[in-house]
């Protein structure tokens, strides 16, 4: 287990064993662990870690501002629903707020780590995918005052770029789980939280076994979702086509040198046989989970 995972595990266990509830101190300490262990100080303004209840999502990393913001109202509502659902399934609830928040913050901090990768470009498939997907999210909205200084041709060019960006933003909203930057952030978050839950389960004598298996099942199911149809066995390639982004060749022939694990994490082509292997893992997890529900 990495140092970061160990520190997160220790923080969660400290809170649960002392009977403390999720609070701003936990969020701040968790945030500092993520920034410190991943050496992301250059990509976060630590003092500008803010709460913003106007956010449309629970949390968001702002690239230009180098800040992470959380909508506490949305977080509270999501946590309430999440805990109720899992409690009804017989899962121990004491750890849930802490692991839930950890997943969110690890996901957002991974976006900062991705920007660091872009600051150090290379010819790897992963880096070229990140270059392509972030290029599609770049657009600067101009004020009326600024627009008034442009020539007629520049205004037409601006409006065309704005239209293309708006269309891409709509695709992003509809195919969020296909976006490689989001998939890779989920991969990192799922990996960290799954290992933390397994560590907590070990220290608590197996009391979290059902949660351990359930979480791994949910994580795998989430990552498999974009591969649900045979023609969707290349989610990232499909996403770039929908976004009208020119990127690297992501056909099976072009990426066959990558391992099955690398291709799956990047949302690249997998074979029907590989898909069935992953479905088999889900079935095994489901059978283990069923033992706790009898």
mmCIF file of C-alpha atoms in Angstrom:
data_model
loop_
_atom_site.group_PDB
_atom_site.id
_atom_site.type_symbol
_atom_site.label_atom_id
_atom_site.label_comp_id
_atom_site.label_asym_id
_atom_site.label_seq_id
_atom_site.Cartn_x
_atom_site.Cartn_y
_atom_site.Cartn_z
ATOM 1 C CA UNK A 1 0.000 0.000 0.000
ATOM 2 C CA UNK A 2 1.371 3.411 -0.970
ATOM 3 C CA UNK A 3 2.163 6.114 1.577
ATOM 4 C CA UNK A 4 -0.835 8.145 0.392
ATOM 5 C CA UNK A 5 -3.230 5.233 0.877
ATOM 6 C CA UNK A 6 -1.779 4.526 4.319
ATOM 7 C CA UNK A 7 -2.247 8.135 5.388
ATOM 8 C CA UNK A 8 -5.847 8.230 4.127
ATOM 9 C CA UNK A 9 -6.584 4.944 5.897
ATOM 10 C CA UNK A 10 -5.086 6.289 9.121
ATOM 11 C CA UNK A 11 -7.092 9.505 8.917
ATOM 12 C CA UNK A 12 -10.387 7.683 8.338
ATOM 13 C CA UNK A 13 -9.706 5.181 11.107
ATOM 14 C CA UNK A 14 -8.815 8.010 13.498
ATOM 15 C CA UNK A 15 -12.151 9.690 12.856
ATOM 16 C CA UNK A 16 -14.288 6.561 13.082
ATOM 17 C CA UNK A 17 -12.637 5.148 16.202
ATOM 18 C CA UNK A 18 -12.922 8.487 18.020
ATOM 19 C CA UNK A 19 -16.568 8.866 17.005
ATOM 20 C CA UNK A 20 -15.978 12.085 15.082
ATOM 21 C CA UNK A 21 -18.235 13.009 12.198
ATOM 22 C CA UNK A 22 -17.178 14.274 8.783
ATOM 23 C CA UNK A 23 -16.150 17.902 9.172
ATOM 24 C CA UNK A 24 -14.106 20.620 7.500
ATOM 25 C CA UNK A 25 -10.979 19.552 9.365
ATOM 26 C CA UNK A 26 -11.207 16.064 7.820
ATOM 27 C CA UNK A 27 -11.670 17.558 4.360
ATOM 28 C CA UNK A 28 -8.714 19.912 4.837
ATOM 29 C CA UNK A 29 -6.421 17.184 6.173
ATOM 30 C CA UNK A 30 -7.400 14.796 3.379
ATOM 31 C CA UNK A 31 -6.781 17.504 0.780
ATOM 32 C CA UNK A 32 -3.315 18.209 2.188
ATOM 33 C CA UNK A 33 -2.470 14.476 2.143
ATOM 34 C CA UNK A 34 -3.392 14.267 -1.540
ATOM 35 C CA UNK A 35 -1.429 17.363 -2.505
ATOM 36 C CA UNK A 36 1.642 16.445 -0.435
ATOM 37 C CA UNK A 37 1.879 12.746 -1.337
ATOM 38 C CA UNK A 38 1.385 13.426 -5.043
ATOM 39 C CA UNK A 39 3.688 16.486 -4.970
ATOM 40 C CA UNK A 40 1.010 18.681 -6.501
ATOM 41 C CA UNK A 41 1.871 21.885 -4.636
ATOM 42 C CA UNK A 42 2.586 23.636 -7.939
ATOM 43 C CA UNK A 43 -0.936 22.839 -9.147
ATOM 44 C CA UNK A 44 -2.921 23.940 -6.099
ATOM 45 C CA UNK A 45 -3.182 27.186 -4.233
ATOM 46 C CA UNK A 46 -3.570 25.569 -0.836
ATOM 47 C CA UNK A 47 -4.863 28.725 0.810
ATOM 48 C CA UNK A 48 -7.594 29.051 -1.831
ATOM 49 C CA UNK A 49 -9.273 25.744 -1.017
ATOM 50 C CA UNK A 50 -12.860 27.006 -0.910
ATOM 51 C CA UNK A 51 -16.466 25.993 -0.529
ATOM 52 C CA UNK A 52 -18.826 27.209 -3.218
ATOM 53 C CA UNK A 53 -22.484 26.242 -2.993
ATOM 54 C CA UNK A 54 -23.177 27.651 -6.466
ATOM 55 C CA UNK A 55 -21.244 24.839 -8.173
ATOM 56 C CA UNK A 56 -23.339 22.637 -10.442
ATOM 57 C CA UNK A 57 -21.353 19.582 -9.291
ATOM 58 C CA UNK A 58 -20.273 18.332 -5.876
ATOM 59 C CA UNK A 59 -16.631 19.264 -6.445
ATOM 60 C CA UNK A 60 -14.502 20.685 -9.219
ATOM 61 C CA UNK A 61 -10.853 21.405 -9.929
ATOM 62 C CA UNK A 62 -10.313 24.738 -11.674
ATOM 63 C CA UNK A 63 -7.228 24.540 -13.864
ATOM 64 C CA UNK A 64 -6.444 28.215 -14.397
ATOM 65 C CA UNK A 65 -7.193 29.211 -10.796
ATOM 66 C CA UNK A 66 -5.468 26.082 -9.422
ATOM 67 C CA UNK A 67 -8.210 25.634 -6.858
ATOM 68 C CA UNK A 68 -10.469 22.843 -5.667
ATOM 69 C CA UNK A 69 -13.995 23.826 -4.689
ATOM 70 C CA UNK A 70 -16.755 21.853 -3.001
ATOM 71 C CA UNK A 71 -20.500 22.428 -2.971
ATOM 72 C CA UNK A 72 -21.341 21.490 0.625
ATOM 73 C CA UNK A 73 -25.091 21.481 -0.016
ATOM 74 C CA UNK A 74 -24.814 18.947 -2.834
ATOM 75 C CA UNK A 75 -22.300 16.900 -0.840
ATOM 76 C CA UNK A 76 -24.692 16.721 2.111
ATOM 77 C CA UNK A 77 -27.615 15.615 -0.075
ATOM 78 C CA UNK A 78 -25.562 13.012 -1.934
ATOM 79 C CA UNK A 79 -24.134 11.619 1.289
ATOM 80 C CA UNK A 80 -27.575 11.290 2.832
ATOM 81 C CA UNK A 81 -28.894 9.301 -0.140
ATOM 82 C CA UNK A 82 -25.705 7.220 -0.389
ATOM 83 C CA UNK A 83 -25.724 6.218 3.274
ATOM 84 C CA UNK A 84 -29.440 5.384 3.272
ATOM 85 C CA UNK A 85 -29.061 3.165 0.211
ATOM 86 C CA UNK A 86 -26.085 1.242 1.581
ATOM 87 C CA UNK A 87 -27.537 0.949 5.085
ATOM 88 C CA UNK A 88 -30.633 -0.652 3.558
ATOM 89 C CA UNK A 89 -28.283 -3.168 1.950
ATOM 90 C CA UNK A 90 -26.832 -4.107 5.330
ATOM 91 C CA UNK A 91 -23.500 -2.284 5.027
ATOM 92 C CA UNK A 92 -21.777 -0.751 8.054
ATOM 93 C CA UNK A 93 -22.263 3.016 7.705
ATOM 94 C CA UNK A 94 -19.608 4.484 10.034
ATOM 95 C CA UNK A 95 -16.944 4.626 7.322
ATOM 96 C CA UNK A 96 -19.162 5.699 4.423
ATOM 97 C CA UNK A 97 -18.950 9.528 4.643
ATOM 98 C CA UNK A 98 -15.164 9.374 4.801
ATOM 99 C CA UNK A 99 -14.617 6.950 1.925
ATOM 100 C CA UNK A 100 -17.213 8.785 -0.186
ATOM 101 C CA UNK A 101 -15.457 12.118 0.285
ATOM 102 C CA UNK A 102 -12.081 10.459 -0.331
ATOM 103 C CA UNK A 103 -13.271 9.186 -3.715
ATOM 104 C CA UNK A 104 -14.413 12.667 -4.711
ATOM 105 C CA UNK A 105 -11.203 14.438 -3.679
ATOM 106 C CA UNK A 106 -8.883 11.800 -5.162
ATOM 107 C CA UNK A 107 -10.803 12.124 -8.435
ATOM 108 C CA UNK A 108 -10.429 15.915 -8.507
ATOM 109 C CA UNK A 109 -6.767 15.853 -7.475
ATOM 110 C CA UNK A 110 -6.117 13.441 -10.343
ATOM 111 C CA UNK A 111 -7.161 16.180 -12.758
ATOM 112 C CA UNK A 112 -4.351 18.305 -11.337
ATOM 113 C CA UNK A 113 -1.982 15.370 -11.822
ATOM 114 C CA UNK A 114 -3.143 15.143 -15.441
ATOM 115 C CA UNK A 115 -2.271 18.813 -16.003
ATOM 116 C CA UNK A 116 1.192 18.061 -14.643
ATOM 117 C CA UNK A 117 1.484 15.282 -17.225
ATOM 118 C CA UNK A 118 0.562 17.773 -19.949
ATOM 119 C CA UNK A 119 3.279 20.110 -18.699
ATOM 120 C CA UNK A 120 5.728 17.281 -19.384
ATOM 121 C CA UNK A 121 4.579 16.012 -22.813
ATOM 122 C CA UNK A 122 5.826 12.762 -24.267
ATOM 123 C CA UNK A 123 4.856 10.395 -27.064
ATOM 124 C CA UNK A 124 3.006 7.857 -24.899
ATOM 125 C CA UNK A 125 -0.565 6.966 -25.855
ATOM 126 C CA UNK A 126 -1.792 8.179 -22.464
ATOM 127 C CA UNK A 127 -0.158 11.587 -22.839
ATOM 128 C CA UNK A 128 -1.421 12.043 -26.382
ATOM 129 C CA UNK A 129 -4.944 11.146 -25.256
ATOM 130 C CA UNK A 130 -4.771 13.729 -22.469
ATOM 131 C CA UNK A 131 -3.429 16.354 -24.885
ATOM 132 C CA UNK A 132 -6.367 15.698 -27.211
ATOM 133 C CA UNK A 133 -9.132 15.677 -24.616
ATOM 134 C CA UNK A 134 -7.978 18.818 -22.806
ATOM 135 C CA UNK A 135 -7.544 20.616 -26.110
ATOM 136 C CA UNK A 136 -11.253 20.050 -26.668
ATOM 137 C CA UNK A 137 -12.137 21.830 -23.426
ATOM 138 C CA UNK A 138 -10.209 25.024 -24.182
ATOM 139 C CA UNK A 139 -12.215 28.120 -25.037
ATOM 140 C CA UNK A 140 -12.104 31.714 -23.814
ATOM 141 C CA UNK A 141 -15.412 33.565 -23.748
ATOM 142 C CA UNK A 142 -15.032 37.210 -24.749
ATOM 143 C CA UNK A 143 -16.831 40.194 -23.273
ATOM 144 C CA UNK A 144 -18.880 42.508 -25.484
ATOM 145 C CA UNK A 145 -16.200 45.129 -24.980
ATOM 146 C CA UNK A 146 -13.526 42.762 -26.296
ATOM 147 C CA UNK A 147 -15.724 41.625 -29.183
ATOM 148 C CA UNK A 148 -16.214 45.229 -30.264
ATOM 149 C CA UNK A 149 -12.480 45.499 -30.937
ATOM 150 C CA UNK A 150 -12.428 42.543 -33.345
ATOM 151 C CA UNK A 151 -12.698 42.718 -37.107
ATOM 152 C CA UNK A 152 -15.696 41.217 -38.904
ATOM 153 C CA UNK A 153 -13.647 38.147 -39.882
ATOM 154 C CA UNK A 154 -12.388 37.704 -36.314
ATOM 155 C CA UNK A 155 -15.930 37.882 -34.947
ATOM 156 C CA UNK A 156 -17.109 35.181 -37.388
ATOM 157 C CA UNK A 157 -14.139 33.013 -36.417
ATOM 158 C CA UNK A 158 -14.895 33.538 -32.722
ATOM 159 C CA UNK A 159 -18.571 32.619 -33.176
ATOM 160 C CA UNK A 160 -17.626 29.469 -35.099
ATOM 161 C CA UNK A 161 -15.260 28.406 -32.307
ATOM 162 C CA UNK A 162 -17.901 29.202 -29.705
ATOM 163 C CA UNK A 163 -20.470 27.063 -31.553
ATOM 164 C CA UNK A 164 -18.011 24.157 -31.790
ATOM 165 C CA UNK A 165 -17.191 24.468 -28.090
ATOM 166 C CA UNK A 166 -20.889 24.536 -27.141
ATOM 167 C CA UNK A 167 -21.507 21.396 -29.188
ATOM 168 C CA UNK A 168 -18.533 19.649 -27.557
ATOM 169 C CA UNK A 169 -19.789 20.685 -24.111
ATOM 170 C CA UNK A 170 -23.151 19.050 -24.863
ATOM 171 C CA UNK A 171 -21.388 15.855 -25.966
ATOM 172 C CA UNK A 172 -19.304 15.915 -22.778
ATOM 173 C CA UNK A 173 -22.481 16.162 -20.697
ATOM 174 C CA UNK A 174 -24.113 13.244 -22.509
ATOM 175 C CA UNK A 175 -21.008 11.027 -22.660
ATOM 176 C CA UNK A 176 -19.294 12.018 -19.421
ATOM 177 C CA UNK A 177 -18.245 8.441 -18.614
ATOM 178 C CA UNK A 178 -16.549 8.167 -22.036
ATOM 179 C CA UNK A 179 -14.337 11.232 -21.485
ATOM 180 C CA UNK A 180 -10.811 9.848 -20.923
ATOM 181 C CA UNK A 181 -9.830 12.521 -18.372
ATOM 182 C CA UNK A 182 -12.851 11.519 -16.257
ATOM 183 C CA UNK A 183 -12.299 7.799 -16.745
ATOM 184 C CA UNK A 184 -8.650 8.058 -15.678
ATOM 185 C CA UNK A 185 -9.633 10.140 -12.639
ATOM 186 C CA UNK A 186 -12.172 7.452 -11.726
ATOM 187 C CA UNK A 187 -9.579 4.707 -12.156
ATOM 188 C CA UNK A 188 -7.285 6.468 -9.691
ATOM 189 C CA UNK A 189 -10.080 7.213 -7.203
ATOM 190 C CA UNK A 190 -11.468 3.667 -7.328
ATOM 191 C CA UNK A 191 -8.001 2.164 -6.868
ATOM 192 C CA UNK A 192 -7.187 4.316 -3.823
ATOM 193 C CA UNK A 193 -10.543 3.909 -2.090
ATOM 194 C CA UNK A 194 -10.806 0.169 -2.801
ATOM 195 C CA UNK A 195 -7.412 -0.458 -1.195
ATOM 196 C CA UNK A 196 -8.244 1.805 1.758
ATOM 197 C CA UNK A 197 -11.512 -0.086 2.355
ATOM 198 C CA UNK A 198 -9.677 -3.408 2.170
ATOM 199 C CA UNK A 199 -7.122 -2.142 4.701
ATOM 200 C CA UNK A 200 -9.855 -0.916 7.042
ATOM 201 C CA UNK A 201 -11.624 -4.253 6.701
ATOM 202 C CA UNK A 202 -8.457 -6.103 7.694
ATOM 203 C CA UNK A 203 -7.920 -3.900 10.748
ATOM 204 C CA UNK A 204 -11.557 -4.294 11.784
ATOM 205 C CA UNK A 205 -11.493 -8.071 11.617
ATOM 206 C CA UNK A 206 -13.562 -8.449 8.458
ATOM 207 C CA UNK A 207 -16.505 -6.262 9.489
ATOM 208 C CA UNK A 208 -16.362 -4.415 6.162
ATOM 209 C CA UNK A 209 -16.134 -7.474 3.905
ATOM 210 C CA UNK A 210 -19.461 -6.853 2.194
ATOM 211 C CA UNK A 211 -18.550 -3.195 1.586
ATOM 212 C CA UNK A 212 -15.145 -4.300 0.278
ATOM 213 C CA UNK A 213 -16.658 -6.585 -2.351
ATOM 214 C CA UNK A 214 -19.556 -4.240 -3.109
ATOM 215 C CA UNK A 215 -17.231 -1.314 -3.778
ATOM 216 C CA UNK A 216 -15.031 -3.306 -6.137
ATOM 217 C CA UNK A 217 -18.132 -4.524 -7.973
ATOM 218 C CA UNK A 218 -19.476 -0.966 -8.373
ATOM 219 C CA UNK A 219 -16.115 0.336 -9.546
ATOM 220 C CA UNK A 220 -15.705 -2.370 -12.186
ATOM 221 C CA UNK A 221 -19.310 -1.974 -13.313
ATOM 222 C CA UNK A 222 -18.797 1.778 -13.724
ATOM 223 C CA UNK A 223 -15.669 1.299 -15.852
ATOM 224 C CA UNK A 224 -17.375 -1.373 -17.953
ATOM 225 C CA UNK A 225 -20.441 0.763 -18.673
ATOM 226 C CA UNK A 226 -18.999 2.452 -21.814
ATOM 227 C CA UNK A 227 -18.197 -0.995 -23.227
ATOM 228 C CA UNK A 228 -21.777 -2.241 -22.862
ATOM 229 C CA UNK A 229 -22.386 -2.720 -26.617
ATOM 230 C CA UNK A 230 -20.076 -4.694 -28.971
ATOM 231 C CA UNK A 231 -19.681 -1.649 -31.194
ATOM 232 C CA UNK A 232 -18.580 0.426 -28.177
ATOM 233 C CA UNK A 233 -15.379 -1.508 -27.466
ATOM 234 C CA UNK A 234 -13.352 1.679 -28.065
ATOM 235 C CA UNK A 235 -15.022 4.302 -25.806
ATOM 236 C CA UNK A 236 -12.243 6.904 -26.017
ATOM 237 C CA UNK A 237 -12.068 6.654 -29.810
ATOM 238 C CA UNK A 238 -15.847 6.955 -30.001
ATOM 239 C CA UNK A 239 -15.759 9.979 -27.677
ATOM 240 C CA UNK A 240 -13.157 11.783 -29.787
ATOM 241 C CA UNK A 241 -15.255 11.144 -32.894
ATOM 242 C CA UNK A 242 -18.355 12.597 -31.206
ATOM 243 C CA UNK A 243 -16.328 15.588 -29.984
ATOM 244 C CA UNK A 244 -14.844 16.041 -33.477
ATOM 245 C CA UNK A 245 -11.350 16.019 -32.027
ATOM 246 C CA UNK A 246 -8.319 14.977 -34.028
ATOM 247 C CA UNK A 247 -6.161 12.726 -31.899
ATOM 248 C CA UNK A 248 -3.906 9.688 -32.124
ATOM 249 C CA UNK A 249 -4.905 6.492 -33.895
ATOM 250 C CA UNK A 250 -6.713 4.466 -31.224
ATOM 251 C CA UNK A 251 -7.571 1.401 -33.276
ATOM 252 C CA UNK A 252 -6.709 -2.018 -31.861
ATOM 253 C CA UNK A 253 -3.913 -2.346 -34.401
ATOM 254 C CA UNK A 254 -2.353 0.929 -33.217
ATOM 255 C CA UNK A 255 -2.555 0.177 -29.478
ATOM 256 C CA UNK A 256 -2.016 -3.577 -29.445
ATOM 257 C CA UNK A 257 1.382 -3.156 -27.771
ATOM 258 C CA UNK A 258 -0.374 -1.880 -24.639
ATOM 259 C CA UNK A 259 -1.403 -4.376 -21.992
ATOM 260 C CA UNK A 260 -5.032 -5.360 -21.458
ATOM 261 C CA UNK A 261 -5.007 -3.350 -18.196
ATOM 262 C CA UNK A 262 -3.612 -0.234 -19.891
ATOM 263 C CA UNK A 263 -6.125 -0.408 -22.726
ATOM 264 C CA UNK A 264 -9.046 -0.894 -20.351
ATOM 265 C CA UNK A 265 -8.040 1.977 -18.077
ATOM 266 C CA UNK A 266 -7.595 4.321 -21.044
ATOM 267 C CA UNK A 267 -10.940 3.302 -22.546
ATOM 268 C CA UNK A 268 -9.225 1.802 -25.587
ATOM 269 C CA UNK A 269 -10.230 -1.236 -27.646
ATOM 270 C CA UNK A 270 -10.614 -4.548 -25.863
ATOM 271 C CA UNK A 271 -11.663 -7.795 -27.458
ATOM 272 C CA UNK A 272 -15.025 -9.486 -26.822
ATOM 273 C CA UNK A 273 -13.064 -12.195 -24.978
ATOM 274 C CA UNK A 274 -11.437 -9.623 -22.701
ATOM 275 C CA UNK A 275 -14.843 -8.075 -22.046
ATOM 276 C CA UNK A 276 -16.177 -11.474 -21.012
ATOM 277 C CA UNK A 277 -13.215 -11.926 -18.635
ATOM 278 C CA UNK A 278 -14.169 -8.705 -16.874
ATOM 279 C CA UNK A 279 -17.803 -9.748 -16.723
ATOM 280 C CA UNK A 280 -16.575 -12.976 -15.135
ATOM 281 C CA UNK A 281 -14.787 -10.980 -12.432
ATOM 282 C CA UNK A 282 -18.037 -9.121 -11.770
ATOM 283 C CA UNK A 283 -19.897 -12.424 -11.453
ATOM 284 C CA UNK A 284 -17.354 -13.677 -8.905
ATOM 285 C CA UNK A 285 -17.697 -10.502 -6.859
ATOM 286 C CA UNK A 286 -21.486 -10.742 -7.050
ATOM 287 C CA UNK A 287 -21.406 -14.301 -5.715
ATOM 288 C CA UNK A 288 -19.233 -13.238 -2.775
ATOM 289 C CA UNK A 289 -21.590 -10.314 -2.043
ATOM 290 C CA UNK A 290 -24.597 -12.642 -2.092
ATOM 291 C CA UNK A 291 -23.080 -14.635 0.792
ATOM 292 C CA UNK A 292 -23.481 -11.596 3.056
ATOM 293 C CA UNK A 293 -27.107 -11.053 2.102
ATOM 294 C CA UNK A 294 -28.414 -14.484 3.046
#
